[in-house]
């Protein structure tokens, strides 16, 4: 079974390659992973909305309805009419936001690249078990925001950022764990058992590889979700995150970013 | 000269046709005019950003830099990844806004179709002369806002709306008058004189036809601008409008409209 299954499994994922010096990447580990595996052009440049939607579906089984507004907003990051470059998504407060789980706040440093210190909050979450879930994701959002509030006097923290951060949490739980519960153990255990690949590593390790290395942890046992991840499948998970985040806004709304040099 | 000039002039503008019952139109007289003349698909449906930018250039010599952010935002009006339908642009507070010069406020009635009562403020502006200019446009913006403030307790009036309204004023002055000064008399007089079509009707009549009938007043003597209308060419005009509008915000910012059923 194992011998037969392996070629079948590896046949279906695009090849991982590290970005070259001229390739560009974004503040989003999901988009970066899709580019690193070739679901998006490895250059990270001139990406259209349909290209991003198709890549998310092919690579992660993420349906367009859960990311299409972000993709459309992304066009405002540059001057091209219908495409964007991944590095342009660093534009602060367009989609990129403070209190990220993997990037430093814009006002405090590098808001584009992965930051291990920032990530330690998520890396160390849900101690004692080998998975993250919606409750632990809520705690991570709370703790990361508390750090930003304490250290960043220029923080932007409106309902927009809160909903973006919640959607991002639901996405990493769904993509790297169980799209229905967000938890890792039950869903992934069941799935790996069903394909005789029960290894003992579950979604916390997958999530960590995803953020730190911006790749699909295929060799470690991760598989693309069998069901399409949509706004609807993430609804319950997002409800748990919202209920457990103890969130309050710092501002009720914010200036509108319309481009690299235009904010109103 | 006149006999020779006429076929030459009419050769270069697309044919005007009234929209059919299944064609859709927007709250924007510029886009509607482009569709009525066939620069955009007359259906008003499935319009891409490049189609809108090309139509504005071909029909009005409006450069993409002055409208591209609005075009990108327009994609959020519907579910399609790369296109929009003109009628979807009625979505309140995406681009459509209160205190319009030609449409009723959303909370008070029909925010999609031309409204003669609303338009009377602009129609009667700059009394005693036959043109509108940046100063009269500022007065119109002030007066229309005063009416909305007095009658619409749900008005949205942030810097976003003010800059949208100012850009719209600069566009009608530039497209229907003189792209450099915004005034009608000098620029249009000079231009019409240069092609032996001095008729005595200047940009107030052009502007009125443009709003009321959503067509290019070609028979009345209007011609597409010789120079490309850009954010830069409108800069001085917008400065005059801003300086003379006596504007103050009702709110400093607003909820963010992300789609027909999604506002955060």
Short mmCIF file of C-alpha atoms in Angstrom, two decimals:
data_model
loop_
_atom_site.label_atom_id
_atom_site.label_comp_id
_atom_site.label_asym_id
_atom_site.label_seq_id
_atom_site.Cartn_x
_atom_site.Cartn_y
_atom_site.Cartn_z
CA UNK A 1 0.00 0.00 0.00
CA UNK A 2 2.72 2.43 0.96
CA UNK A 3 4.81 1.66 -2.08
CA UNK A 4 1.87 2.13 -4.35
CA UNK A 5 0.62 5.23 -2.60
CA UNK A 6 3.81 7.25 -2.69
CA UNK A 7 4.15 7.91 -6.42
CA UNK A 8 0.45 8.62 -6.54
CA UNK A 9 0.75 11.19 -3.77
CA UNK A 10 3.81 13.00 -5.06
CA UNK A 11 2.58 13.05 -8.61
CA UNK A 12 -0.08 15.59 -7.71
CA UNK A 13 1.73 18.44 -6.06
CA UNK A 14 3.78 20.97 -7.98
CA UNK A 15 7.51 20.96 -7.33
CA UNK A 16 8.93 23.04 -4.51
CA UNK A 17 11.68 25.48 -5.46
CA UNK A 18 13.16 28.26 -3.37
CA UNK A 19 12.62 31.75 -4.78
CA UNK A 20 15.56 33.22 -6.68
CA UNK A 21 17.05 36.64 -5.98
CA UNK A 22 14.72 38.29 -8.48
CA UNK A 23 11.56 36.47 -7.39
CA UNK A 24 9.33 38.45 -5.05
CA UNK A 25 7.19 37.29 -2.17
CA UNK A 26 4.45 38.78 0.00
CA UNK A 27 3.55 39.11 3.69
CA UNK A 28 1.13 36.17 3.14
CA UNK A 29 2.54 32.66 3.67
CA UNK A 30 -0.29 31.16 1.62
CA UNK A 31 0.47 33.11 -1.54
CA UNK A 32 4.19 32.59 -1.03
CA UNK A 33 3.74 28.84 -0.68
CA UNK A 34 1.68 28.73 -3.86
CA UNK A 35 4.48 30.57 -5.69
CA UNK A 36 7.20 28.40 -4.16
CA UNK A 37 5.40 25.31 -5.45
CA UNK A 38 4.70 26.78 -8.87
CA UNK A 39 0.93 27.08 -8.54
CA UNK A 40 1.59 30.77 -9.06
CA UNK A 41 4.41 32.05 -11.30
CA UNK A 42 7.57 31.57 -9.27
CA UNK A 43 8.59 35.15 -10.05
CA UNK A 44 5.69 36.37 -7.91
CA UNK A 45 5.06 39.06 -10.52
CA UNK A 46 2.15 40.02 -12.74
CA UNK A 47 -0.41 37.89 -10.96
CA UNK A 48 -4.01 38.28 -12.07
CA UNK A 49 -7.04 37.66 -9.90
CA UNK A 50 -8.00 34.49 -11.83
CA UNK A 51 -4.45 33.18 -11.45
CA UNK A 52 -4.59 33.65 -7.68
CA UNK A 53 -8.04 32.10 -7.34
CA UNK A 54 -7.06 29.09 -9.45
CA UNK A 55 -3.80 28.59 -7.57
CA UNK A 56 -5.58 28.66 -4.20
CA UNK A 57 -8.03 26.07 -5.46
CA UNK A 58 -5.42 23.83 -7.07
CA UNK A 59 -2.88 24.05 -4.27
CA UNK A 60 -5.03 24.23 -1.15
CA UNK A 61 -8.61 23.54 -2.27
CA UNK A 62 -9.49 27.04 -1.06
CA UNK A 63 -12.59 28.29 -2.87
CA UNK A 64 -12.65 31.73 -4.40
CA UNK A 65 -15.43 33.11 -2.22
CA UNK A 66 -13.21 33.17 0.85
CA UNK A 67 -10.39 35.19 -0.71
CA UNK A 68 -11.81 37.08 -3.67
CA UNK A 69 -12.32 40.40 -1.88
CA UNK A 70 -8.70 40.35 -0.72
CA UNK A 71 -7.56 39.50 -4.24
CA UNK A 72 -9.51 42.43 -5.69
CA UNK A 73 -8.18 44.79 -3.04
CA UNK A 74 -4.70 43.57 -3.87
CA UNK A 75 -4.92 45.22 -7.30
CA UNK A 76 -4.75 48.59 -5.55
CA UNK A 77 -1.21 47.75 -4.41
CA UNK A 78 0.24 48.80 -7.76
CA UNK A 79 -0.41 50.66 -10.99
CA UNK A 80 -1.11 47.73 -13.32
CA UNK A 81 -4.80 47.47 -14.25
CA UNK A 82 -5.35 43.76 -13.73
CA UNK A 83 -2.29 42.29 -11.99
CA UNK A 84 -0.15 42.66 -8.90
CA UNK A 85 3.32 41.74 -7.69
CA UNK A 86 3.51 39.83 -4.42
CA UNK A 87 5.95 42.22 -2.74
CA UNK A 88 3.59 45.15 -3.36
CA UNK A 89 1.20 43.54 -0.88
CA UNK A 90 3.42 44.90 1.89
CA UNK A 91 1.50 48.18 1.41
CA UNK A 92 0.42 48.97 4.94
CA UNK A 93 -3.29 48.89 5.72
CA UNK A 94 -4.35 47.87 2.24
CA UNK A 95 -4.55 44.19 3.24
CA UNK A 96 -1.33 43.97 5.27
CA UNK A 97 -2.11 44.78 8.90
CA UNK A 98 -0.66 45.18 12.36
CA UNK A 99 -0.64 42.41 15.00
CA UNK A 100 0.20 39.80 12.37
CA UNK A 101 1.08 36.32 13.60
CA UNK A 102 4.21 36.12 11.46
CA UNK A 103 5.32 39.64 10.47
CA UNK A 104 6.44 42.67 12.45
CA UNK A 105 4.16 45.72 12.59
CA UNK A 106 4.83 48.23 9.83
CA UNK A 107 5.74 51.01 12.27
CA UNK A 108 8.17 48.74 14.13
CA UNK A 109 10.15 47.11 11.34
CA UNK A 110 9.96 44.67 8.44
CA UNK A 111 6.33 43.91 7.65
CA UNK A 112 7.17 41.74 4.63
CA UNK A 113 9.31 38.83 5.79
CA UNK A 114 8.68 36.03 8.28
CA UNK A 115 9.84 36.90 11.82
CA UNK A 116 10.55 34.04 14.24
CA UNK A 117 10.14 36.22 17.32
CA UNK A 118 6.69 37.34 16.20
CA UNK A 119 5.80 33.79 15.25
CA UNK A 120 6.76 32.38 18.66
CA UNK A 121 3.31 33.27 20.01
CA UNK A 122 1.68 30.90 17.54
CA UNK A 123 4.52 28.38 17.60
CA UNK A 124 4.09 27.90 21.35
CA UNK A 125 0.30 27.97 21.38
CA UNK A 126 -1.90 25.15 22.71
CA UNK A 127 0.83 23.63 24.89
CA UNK A 128 0.65 19.93 25.67
CA UNK A 129 -1.10 18.86 22.49
CA UNK A 130 0.10 18.52 18.93
CA UNK A 131 -2.48 20.64 17.17
CA UNK A 132 -3.84 24.14 16.99
CA UNK A 133 -7.54 24.83 16.88
CA UNK A 134 -9.96 27.76 16.85
CA UNK A 135 -9.63 28.34 20.59
CA UNK A 136 -5.84 28.43 20.46
CA UNK A 137 -5.98 30.65 17.37
CA UNK A 138 -8.16 33.09 19.30
CA UNK A 139 -5.63 33.15 22.13
CA UNK A 140 -2.82 33.78 19.64
CA UNK A 141 -4.74 36.68 18.09
CA UNK A 142 -5.35 38.11 21.55
CA UNK A 143 -1.74 37.77 22.64
CA UNK A 144 -0.26 39.15 19.43
CA UNK A 145 -2.58 42.15 19.60
CA UNK A 146 -1.65 42.75 23.24
CA UNK A 147 2.03 42.85 22.27
CA UNK A 148 1.35 45.29 19.44
CA UNK A 149 -0.83 47.49 21.63
CA UNK A 150 1.94 47.64 24.22
CA UNK A 151 4.73 48.39 21.77
CA UNK A 152 3.24 50.15 18.74
CA UNK A 153 1.71 53.58 19.39
CA UNK A 154 0.79 53.74 15.70
CA UNK A 155 -1.19 50.51 15.67
CA UNK A 156 -4.22 50.27 13.41
CA UNK A 157 -6.81 47.97 14.98
CA UNK A 158 -10.29 48.35 13.51
CA UNK A 159 -12.96 45.78 12.63
CA UNK A 160 -11.24 45.44 9.25
CA UNK A 161 -7.99 44.18 10.79
CA UNK A 162 -9.85 41.94 13.22
CA UNK A 163 -11.80 40.25 10.46
CA UNK A 164 -8.70 39.90 8.27
CA UNK A 165 -6.77 38.33 11.14
CA UNK A 166 -9.67 36.00 11.93
CA UNK A 167 -9.98 34.91 8.30
CA UNK A 168 -6.23 34.27 8.17
CA UNK A 169 -6.43 32.11 11.30
CA UNK A 170 -9.34 30.14 9.85
CA UNK A 171 -7.35 29.66 6.65
CA UNK A 172 -4.23 28.24 8.29
CA UNK A 173 -6.36 25.96 10.46
CA UNK A 174 -8.39 24.81 7.46
CA UNK A 175 -5.53 24.43 5.00
CA UNK A 176 -3.13 22.73 7.40
CA UNK A 177 -5.68 20.94 9.57
CA UNK A 178 -9.30 20.00 9.39
CA UNK A 179 -11.40 22.37 7.28
CA UNK A 180 -14.51 21.67 9.31
CA UNK A 181 -13.31 21.79 12.90
CA UNK A 182 -10.04 23.65 12.43
CA UNK A 183 -8.52 21.21 14.88
CA UNK A 184 -5.67 19.04 13.76
CA UNK A 185 -5.75 15.84 15.69
CA UNK A 186 -9.04 14.28 14.84
CA UNK A 187 -9.29 15.29 11.24
CA UNK A 188 -5.71 14.79 10.19
CA UNK A 189 -5.34 11.61 12.26
CA UNK A 190 -8.38 10.19 10.56
CA UNK A 191 -7.21 11.21 7.14
CA UNK A 192 -3.66 9.98 7.55
CA UNK A 193 -4.93 6.72 9.02
CA UNK A 194 -7.13 6.31 5.99
CA UNK A 195 -4.12 6.46 3.70
CA UNK A 196 -1.83 4.49 6.05
CA UNK A 197 0.39 7.48 6.77
CA UNK A 198 -0.23 7.97 10.47
CA UNK A 199 3.03 9.49 11.66
CA UNK A 200 2.19 11.24 14.89
CA UNK A 201 2.85 14.70 13.47
CA UNK A 202 -0.27 16.77 13.19
CA UNK A 203 -1.30 20.24 12.34
CA UNK A 204 0.97 22.20 14.65
CA UNK A 205 3.97 20.87 12.77
CA UNK A 206 2.26 21.46 9.43
CA UNK A 207 1.38 25.01 10.44
CA UNK A 208 4.92 25.71 11.58
CA UNK A 209 6.46 24.46 8.33
CA UNK A 210 3.89 26.45 6.37
CA UNK A 211 4.80 29.71 8.10
CA UNK A 212 8.53 29.19 8.58
CA UNK A 213 9.39 27.58 5.27
CA UNK A 214 6.45 28.67 3.13
CA UNK A 215 6.00 25.24 1.67
CA UNK A 216 3.47 22.43 1.71
CA UNK A 217 4.60 19.83 4.27
CA UNK A 218 3.92 16.98 1.88
CA UNK A 219 6.82 14.80 2.97
CA UNK A 220 5.68 15.22 6.56
CA UNK A 221 2.25 13.86 5.72
CA UNK A 222 0.16 16.91 4.88
CA UNK A 223 -2.41 16.54 2.13
CA UNK A 224 -4.60 19.05 0.29
CA UNK A 225 -8.06 19.15 1.84
CA UNK A 226 -10.60 16.79 0.34
CA UNK A 227 -13.33 19.37 0.70
CA UNK A 228 -13.30 22.88 -0.69
CA UNK A 229 -12.55 25.45 1.99
CA UNK A 230 -15.10 28.27 1.74
CA UNK A 231 -16.42 31.17 3.79
CA UNK A 232 -19.18 28.79 4.85
CA UNK A 233 -16.90 25.98 6.00
CA UNK A 234 -14.92 28.52 8.04
CA UNK A 235 -17.99 30.12 9.57
CA UNK A 236 -18.18 28.09 12.80
CA UNK A 237 -14.44 28.25 13.28
CA UNK A 238 -14.43 32.02 12.84
CA UNK A 239 -17.28 32.29 15.32
CA UNK A 240 -15.21 30.48 17.95
CA UNK A 241 -12.22 32.71 17.22
CA UNK A 242 -14.33 35.86 17.48
CA UNK A 243 -15.98 34.68 20.70
CA UNK A 244 -12.66 33.82 22.33
CA UNK A 245 -10.48 36.72 21.20
CA UNK A 246 -11.68 39.24 23.80
CA UNK A 247 -11.22 41.85 21.10
CA UNK A 248 -11.92 45.56 21.29
CA UNK A 249 -11.14 48.09 18.57
CA UNK A 250 -8.54 50.81 18.97
CA UNK A 251 -10.23 52.79 16.19
CA UNK A 252 -13.66 52.23 14.66
CA UNK A 253 -12.46 52.81 11.11
CA UNK A 254 -9.37 53.98 9.27
CA UNK A 255 -8.11 55.96 6.33
CA UNK A 256 -8.64 54.22 3.03
CA UNK A 257 -5.53 53.06 1.19
CA UNK A 258 -6.05 53.37 -2.56
CA UNK A 259 -2.51 52.89 -3.77
CA UNK A 260 1.18 53.12 -2.94
CA UNK A 261 1.01 56.91 -2.80
CA UNK A 262 -2.68 57.52 -2.25
CA UNK A 263 -4.47 57.27 1.09
CA UNK A 264 -7.63 59.19 1.91
CA UNK B 1 -14.84 74.32 -44.79
CA UNK B 2 -18.01 73.39 -42.97
CA UNK B 3 -19.10 70.94 -45.62
CA UNK B 4 -15.74 69.26 -45.58
CA UNK B 5 -15.43 69.27 -41.82
CA UNK B 6 -18.72 67.60 -40.99
CA UNK B 7 -18.11 64.10 -42.32
CA UNK B 8 -14.64 64.23 -40.84
CA UNK B 9 -16.01 65.12 -37.43
CA UNK B 10 -18.82 62.60 -37.31
CA UNK B 11 -16.69 59.80 -38.63
CA UNK B 12 -14.77 59.63 -35.36
CA UNK B 13 -17.36 59.23 -32.67
CA UNK B 14 -19.18 55.98 -32.03
CA UNK B 15 -22.89 55.95 -32.74
CA UNK B 16 -25.33 57.01 -30.06
CA UNK B 17 -28.07 54.51 -29.21
CA UNK B 18 -30.47 54.57 -26.29
CA UNK B 19 -30.12 51.64 -23.90
CA UNK B 20 -32.62 48.82 -24.37
CA UNK B 21 -34.75 47.39 -21.60
CA UNK B 22 -32.12 44.78 -20.77
CA UNK B 23 -29.14 47.13 -20.91
CA UNK B 24 -27.96 48.38 -17.53
CA UNK B 25 -26.52 51.72 -16.55
CA UNK B 26 -24.74 53.17 -13.51
CA UNK B 27 -24.93 56.23 -11.25
CA UNK B 28 -22.03 57.67 -13.31
CA UNK B 29 -22.96 59.76 -16.37
CA UNK B 30 -19.49 59.26 -17.83
CA UNK B 31 -19.66 55.48 -17.92
CA UNK B 32 -23.25 55.61 -19.12
CA UNK B 33 -22.33 57.95 -21.96
CA UNK B 34 -19.50 55.65 -23.00
CA UNK B 35 -21.95 52.74 -23.10
CA UNK B 36 -24.61 54.74 -24.93
CA UNK B 37 -22.07 55.57 -27.64
CA UNK B 38 -20.71 52.04 -27.84
CA UNK B 39 -17.26 52.73 -26.42
CA UNK B 40 -18.32 50.25 -23.76
CA UNK B 41 -20.59 47.28 -24.53
CA UNK B 42 -24.08 48.74 -24.81
CA UNK B 43 -25.38 46.04 -22.47
CA UNK B 44 -23.40 47.64 -19.64
CA UNK B 45 -22.51 44.14 -18.47
CA UNK B 46 -19.29 42.21 -17.93
CA UNK B 47 -17.02 45.22 -18.16
CA UNK B 48 -13.35 44.63 -17.39
CA UNK B 49 -10.96 47.24 -16.05
CA UNK B 50 -9.03 47.44 -19.35
CA UNK B 51 -12.31 47.90 -21.24
CA UNK B 52 -13.27 50.83 -19.01
CA UNK B 53 -9.84 52.45 -19.20
CA UNK B 54 -9.73 52.12 -22.99
CA UNK B 55 -13.27 53.46 -23.40
CA UNK B 56 -12.50 56.52 -21.26
CA UNK B 57 -9.43 57.20 -23.35
CA UNK B 58 -11.12 56.63 -26.70
CA UNK B 59 -14.33 58.47 -25.87
CA UNK B 60 -13.15 61.32 -23.65
CA UNK B 61 -9.34 61.28 -23.79
CA UNK B 62 -9.38 60.59 -20.05
CA UNK B 63 -6.14 58.89 -19.02
CA UNK B 64 -6.21 55.81 -16.87
CA UNK B 65 -4.37 57.34 -13.92
CA UNK B 66 -7.32 59.53 -13.02
CA UNK B 67 -9.89 56.74 -12.82
CA UNK B 68 -8.03 53.48 -12.26
CA UNK B 69 -8.55 53.31 -8.50
CA UNK B 70 -12.29 53.75 -8.97
CA UNK B 71 -12.29 51.07 -11.68
CA UNK B 72 -10.50 48.62 -9.38
CA UNK B 73 -12.85 49.39 -6.51
CA UNK B 74 -15.73 48.80 -8.87
CA UNK B 75 -14.85 45.10 -9.06
CA UNK B 76 -16.01 44.76 -5.47
CA UNK B 77 -19.55 45.62 -6.58
CA UNK B 78 -20.18 42.04 -7.68
CA UNK B 79 -18.98 38.47 -7.50
CA UNK B 80 -17.22 38.17 -10.86
CA UNK B 81 -13.43 38.09 -10.52
CA UNK B 82 -12.48 40.56 -13.23
CA UNK B 83 -15.63 42.31 -14.47
CA UNK B 84 -18.56 44.39 -13.27
CA UNK B 85 -22.04 45.36 -14.40
CA UNK B 86 -22.81 49.07 -14.50
CA UNK B 87 -25.94 48.84 -12.36
CA UNK B 88 -23.99 47.14 -9.57
CA UNK B 89 -22.15 50.42 -9.08
CA UNK B 90 -25.21 51.70 -7.22
CA UNK B 91 -23.77 49.85 -4.19
CA UNK B 92 -23.83 52.55 -1.56
CA UNK B 93 -20.50 53.82 -0.23
CA UNK B 94 -18.39 51.60 -2.45
CA UNK B 95 -17.90 54.40 -5.01
CA UNK B 96 -21.48 55.74 -5.09
CA UNK B 97 -21.84 58.46 -2.48
CA UNK B 98 -24.20 60.92 -0.89
CA UNK B 99 -24.51 64.58 -1.95
CA UNK B 100 -24.20 63.63 -5.61
CA UNK B 101 -24.82 66.35 -8.18
CA UNK B 102 -27.19 64.20 -10.21
CA UNK B 103 -28.53 61.35 -8.05
CA UNK B 104 -30.60 61.23 -4.88
CA UNK B 105 -28.94 60.09 -1.65
CA UNK B 106 -29.22 56.36 -1.04
CA UNK B 107 -31.18 56.81 2.19
CA UNK B 108 -33.64 59.18 0.52
CA UNK B 109 -34.51 57.40 -2.70
CA UNK B 110 -33.17 56.29 -6.07
CA UNK B 111 -29.39 56.58 -6.10
CA UNK B 112 -29.03 55.07 -9.58
CA UNK B 113 -30.93 57.26 -12.04
CA UNK B 114 -30.57 60.90 -13.02
CA UNK B 115 -32.76 63.23 -10.92
CA UNK B 116 -33.64 66.66 -12.35
CA UNK B 117 -34.42 68.14 -8.94
CA UNK B 118 -31.02 67.14 -7.61
CA UNK B 119 -29.36 68.35 -10.79
CA UNK B 120 -30.98 71.79 -10.59
CA UNK B 121 -28.21 72.98 -8.27
CA UNK B 122 -25.62 72.41 -10.98
CA UNK B 123 -27.94 73.36 -13.84
CA UNK B 124 -28.47 76.81 -12.32
CA UNK B 125 -24.89 77.38 -11.23
CA UNK B 126 -22.71 80.31 -12.35
CA UNK B 127 -25.66 82.54 -13.32
CA UNK B 128 -25.12 85.15 -15.97
CA UNK B 129 -22.43 83.32 -17.92
CA UNK B 130 -22.56 80.35 -20.22
CA UNK B 131 -19.97 78.15 -18.60
CA UNK B 132 -19.17 76.36 -15.38
CA UNK B 133 -15.72 76.46 -13.86
CA UNK B 134 -13.88 75.25 -10.78
CA UNK B 135 -15.30 78.03 -8.60
CA UNK B 136 -18.87 77.30 -9.60
CA UNK B 137 -18.25 73.57 -9.19
CA UNK B 138 -17.07 74.22 -5.64
CA UNK B 139 -20.26 76.18 -4.94
CA UNK B 140 -22.35 73.34 -6.35
CA UNK B 141 -20.56 70.81 -4.15
CA UNK B 142 -21.13 73.04 -1.14
CA UNK B 143 -24.81 73.58 -1.89
CA UNK B 144 -25.57 69.94 -2.67
CA UNK B 145 -23.88 68.86 0.56
CA UNK B 146 -25.84 71.45 2.53
CA UNK B 147 -29.08 70.03 1.15
CA UNK B 148 -28.06 66.48 2.03
CA UNK B 149 -26.91 67.48 5.50
CA UNK B 150 -30.27 69.15 6.10
CA UNK B 151 -32.39 66.28 4.81
CA UNK B 152 -30.42 63.04 5.24
CA UNK B 153 -29.67 62.02 8.83
CA UNK B 154 -27.83 58.98 7.46
CA UNK B 155 -25.44 60.96 5.28
CA UNK B 156 -21.91 59.67 4.83
CA UNK B 157 -19.52 62.57 4.36
CA UNK B 158 -15.87 61.68 4.93
CA UNK B 159 -12.70 62.70 3.09
CA UNK B 160 -13.37 59.79 0.72
CA UNK B 161 -16.67 61.25 -0.48
CA UNK B 162 -15.22 64.74 -0.68
CA UNK B 163 -12.36 63.62 -2.88
CA UNK B 164 -14.65 61.50 -5.06
CA UNK B 165 -17.01 64.44 -5.53
CA UNK B 166 -14.12 66.76 -6.32
CA UNK B 167 -12.66 64.34 -8.88
CA UNK B 168 -16.09 64.01 -10.49
CA UNK B 169 -16.42 67.79 -10.75
CA UNK B 170 -12.96 68.04 -12.29
CA UNK B 171 -13.90 65.33 -14.76
CA UNK B 172 -17.09 66.97 -16.01
CA UNK B 173 -15.31 70.32 -16.31
CA UNK B 174 -12.38 68.72 -18.14
CA UNK B 175 -14.37 66.43 -20.42
CA UNK B 176 -17.04 68.97 -21.35
CA UNK B 177 -14.93 72.12 -21.10
CA UNK B 178 -11.28 73.00 -20.98
CA UNK B 179 -9.09 70.30 -19.44
CA UNK B 180 -6.57 72.84 -18.21
CA UNK B 181 -8.69 75.59 -16.73
CA UNK B 182 -11.95 73.73 -16.27
CA UNK B 183 -13.68 76.83 -17.56
CA UNK B 184 -15.75 76.57 -20.66
CA UNK B 185 -15.67 79.88 -22.39
CA UNK B 186 -12.07 80.45 -23.21
CA UNK B 187 -11.05 76.93 -24.03
CA UNK B 188 -14.12 75.83 -25.91
CA UNK B 189 -14.52 79.18 -27.65
CA UNK B 190 -10.96 78.95 -28.85
CA UNK B 191 -11.35 75.39 -29.97
CA UNK B 192 -14.66 75.89 -31.73
CA UNK B 193 -13.32 79.01 -33.38
CA UNK B 194 -10.38 77.00 -34.62
CA UNK B 195 -12.69 74.60 -36.40
CA UNK B 196 -15.17 77.27 -37.51
CA UNK B 197 -17.94 75.99 -35.27
CA UNK B 198 -18.36 78.90 -32.91
CA UNK B 199 -22.01 78.66 -31.94
CA UNK B 200 -22.31 80.57 -28.70
CA UNK B 201 -23.12 77.46 -26.68
CA UNK B 202 -20.37 76.55 -24.30
CA UNK B 203 -19.72 74.13 -21.54
CA UNK B 204 -22.81 74.68 -19.42
CA UNK B 205 -24.94 73.37 -22.26
CA UNK B 206 -22.52 70.51 -22.90
CA UNK B 207 -22.50 69.63 -19.21
CA UNK B 208 -26.28 69.68 -19.04
CA UNK B 209 -26.67 67.38 -22.05
CA UNK B 210 -24.00 65.08 -20.64
CA UNK B 211 -25.85 64.68 -17.33
CA UNK B 212 -29.44 64.78 -18.55
CA UNK B 213 -29.12 62.74 -21.71
CA UNK B 214 -25.92 60.81 -21.02
CA UNK B 215 -24.56 61.46 -24.46
CA UNK B 216 -21.74 63.37 -26.11
CA UNK B 217 -23.10 66.70 -27.36
CA UNK B 218 -21.37 66.31 -30.69
CA UNK B 219 -24.08 67.94 -32.78
CA UNK B 220 -24.03 70.88 -30.40
CA UNK B 221 -20.32 71.41 -31.01
CA UNK B 222 -18.58 69.41 -28.29
CA UNK B 223 -15.34 67.71 -29.21
CA UNK B 224 -13.16 65.18 -27.41
CA UNK B 225 -10.30 66.96 -25.64
CA UNK B 226 -7.12 67.32 -27.64
CA UNK B 227 -5.02 66.68 -24.58
CA UNK B 228 -5.22 63.67 -22.31
CA UNK B 229 -7.05 64.44 -19.09
CA UNK B 230 -5.00 63.13 -16.15
CA UNK B 231 -4.75 63.52 -12.40
CA UNK B 232 -2.04 66.07 -13.13
CA UNK B 233 -4.09 68.17 -15.55
CA UNK B 234 -6.91 68.25 -12.99
CA UNK B 235 -4.65 69.15 -10.09
CA UNK B 236 -5.02 72.95 -10.18
CA UNK B 237 -8.74 72.69 -10.84
CA UNK B 238 -9.22 70.34 -7.91
CA UNK B 239 -7.21 72.70 -5.73
CA UNK B 240 -9.60 75.54 -6.55
CA UNK B 241 -12.60 73.32 -5.85
CA UNK B 242 -11.16 72.18 -2.52
CA UNK B 243 -10.28 75.74 -1.51
CA UNK B 244 -13.74 77.06 -2.36
CA UNK B 245 -15.96 74.26 -1.07
CA UNK B 246 -15.91 75.29 2.59
CA UNK B 247 -16.03 71.58 3.37
CA UNK B 248 -15.98 69.90 6.74
CA UNK B 249 -16.39 66.17 7.35
CA UNK B 250 -19.38 64.69 9.11
CA UNK B 251 -17.34 61.57 9.89
CA UNK B 252 -13.58 61.11 9.64
CA UNK B 253 -13.86 57.66 8.11
CA UNK B 254 -16.47 55.04 7.37
CA UNK B 255 -17.17 51.33 7.29
CA UNK B 256 -15.51 49.57 4.40
CA UNK B 257 -17.78 48.17 1.71
CA UNK B 258 -16.32 44.94 0.32
CA UNK B 259 -19.29 43.64 -1.62
CA UNK B 260 -23.05 43.66 -2.04
CA UNK B 261 -23.51 41.80 1.24
CA UNK B 262 -20.25 42.51 3.03
CA UNK B 263 -19.41 45.70 4.89
CA UNK B 264 -16.92 45.86 7.75
#
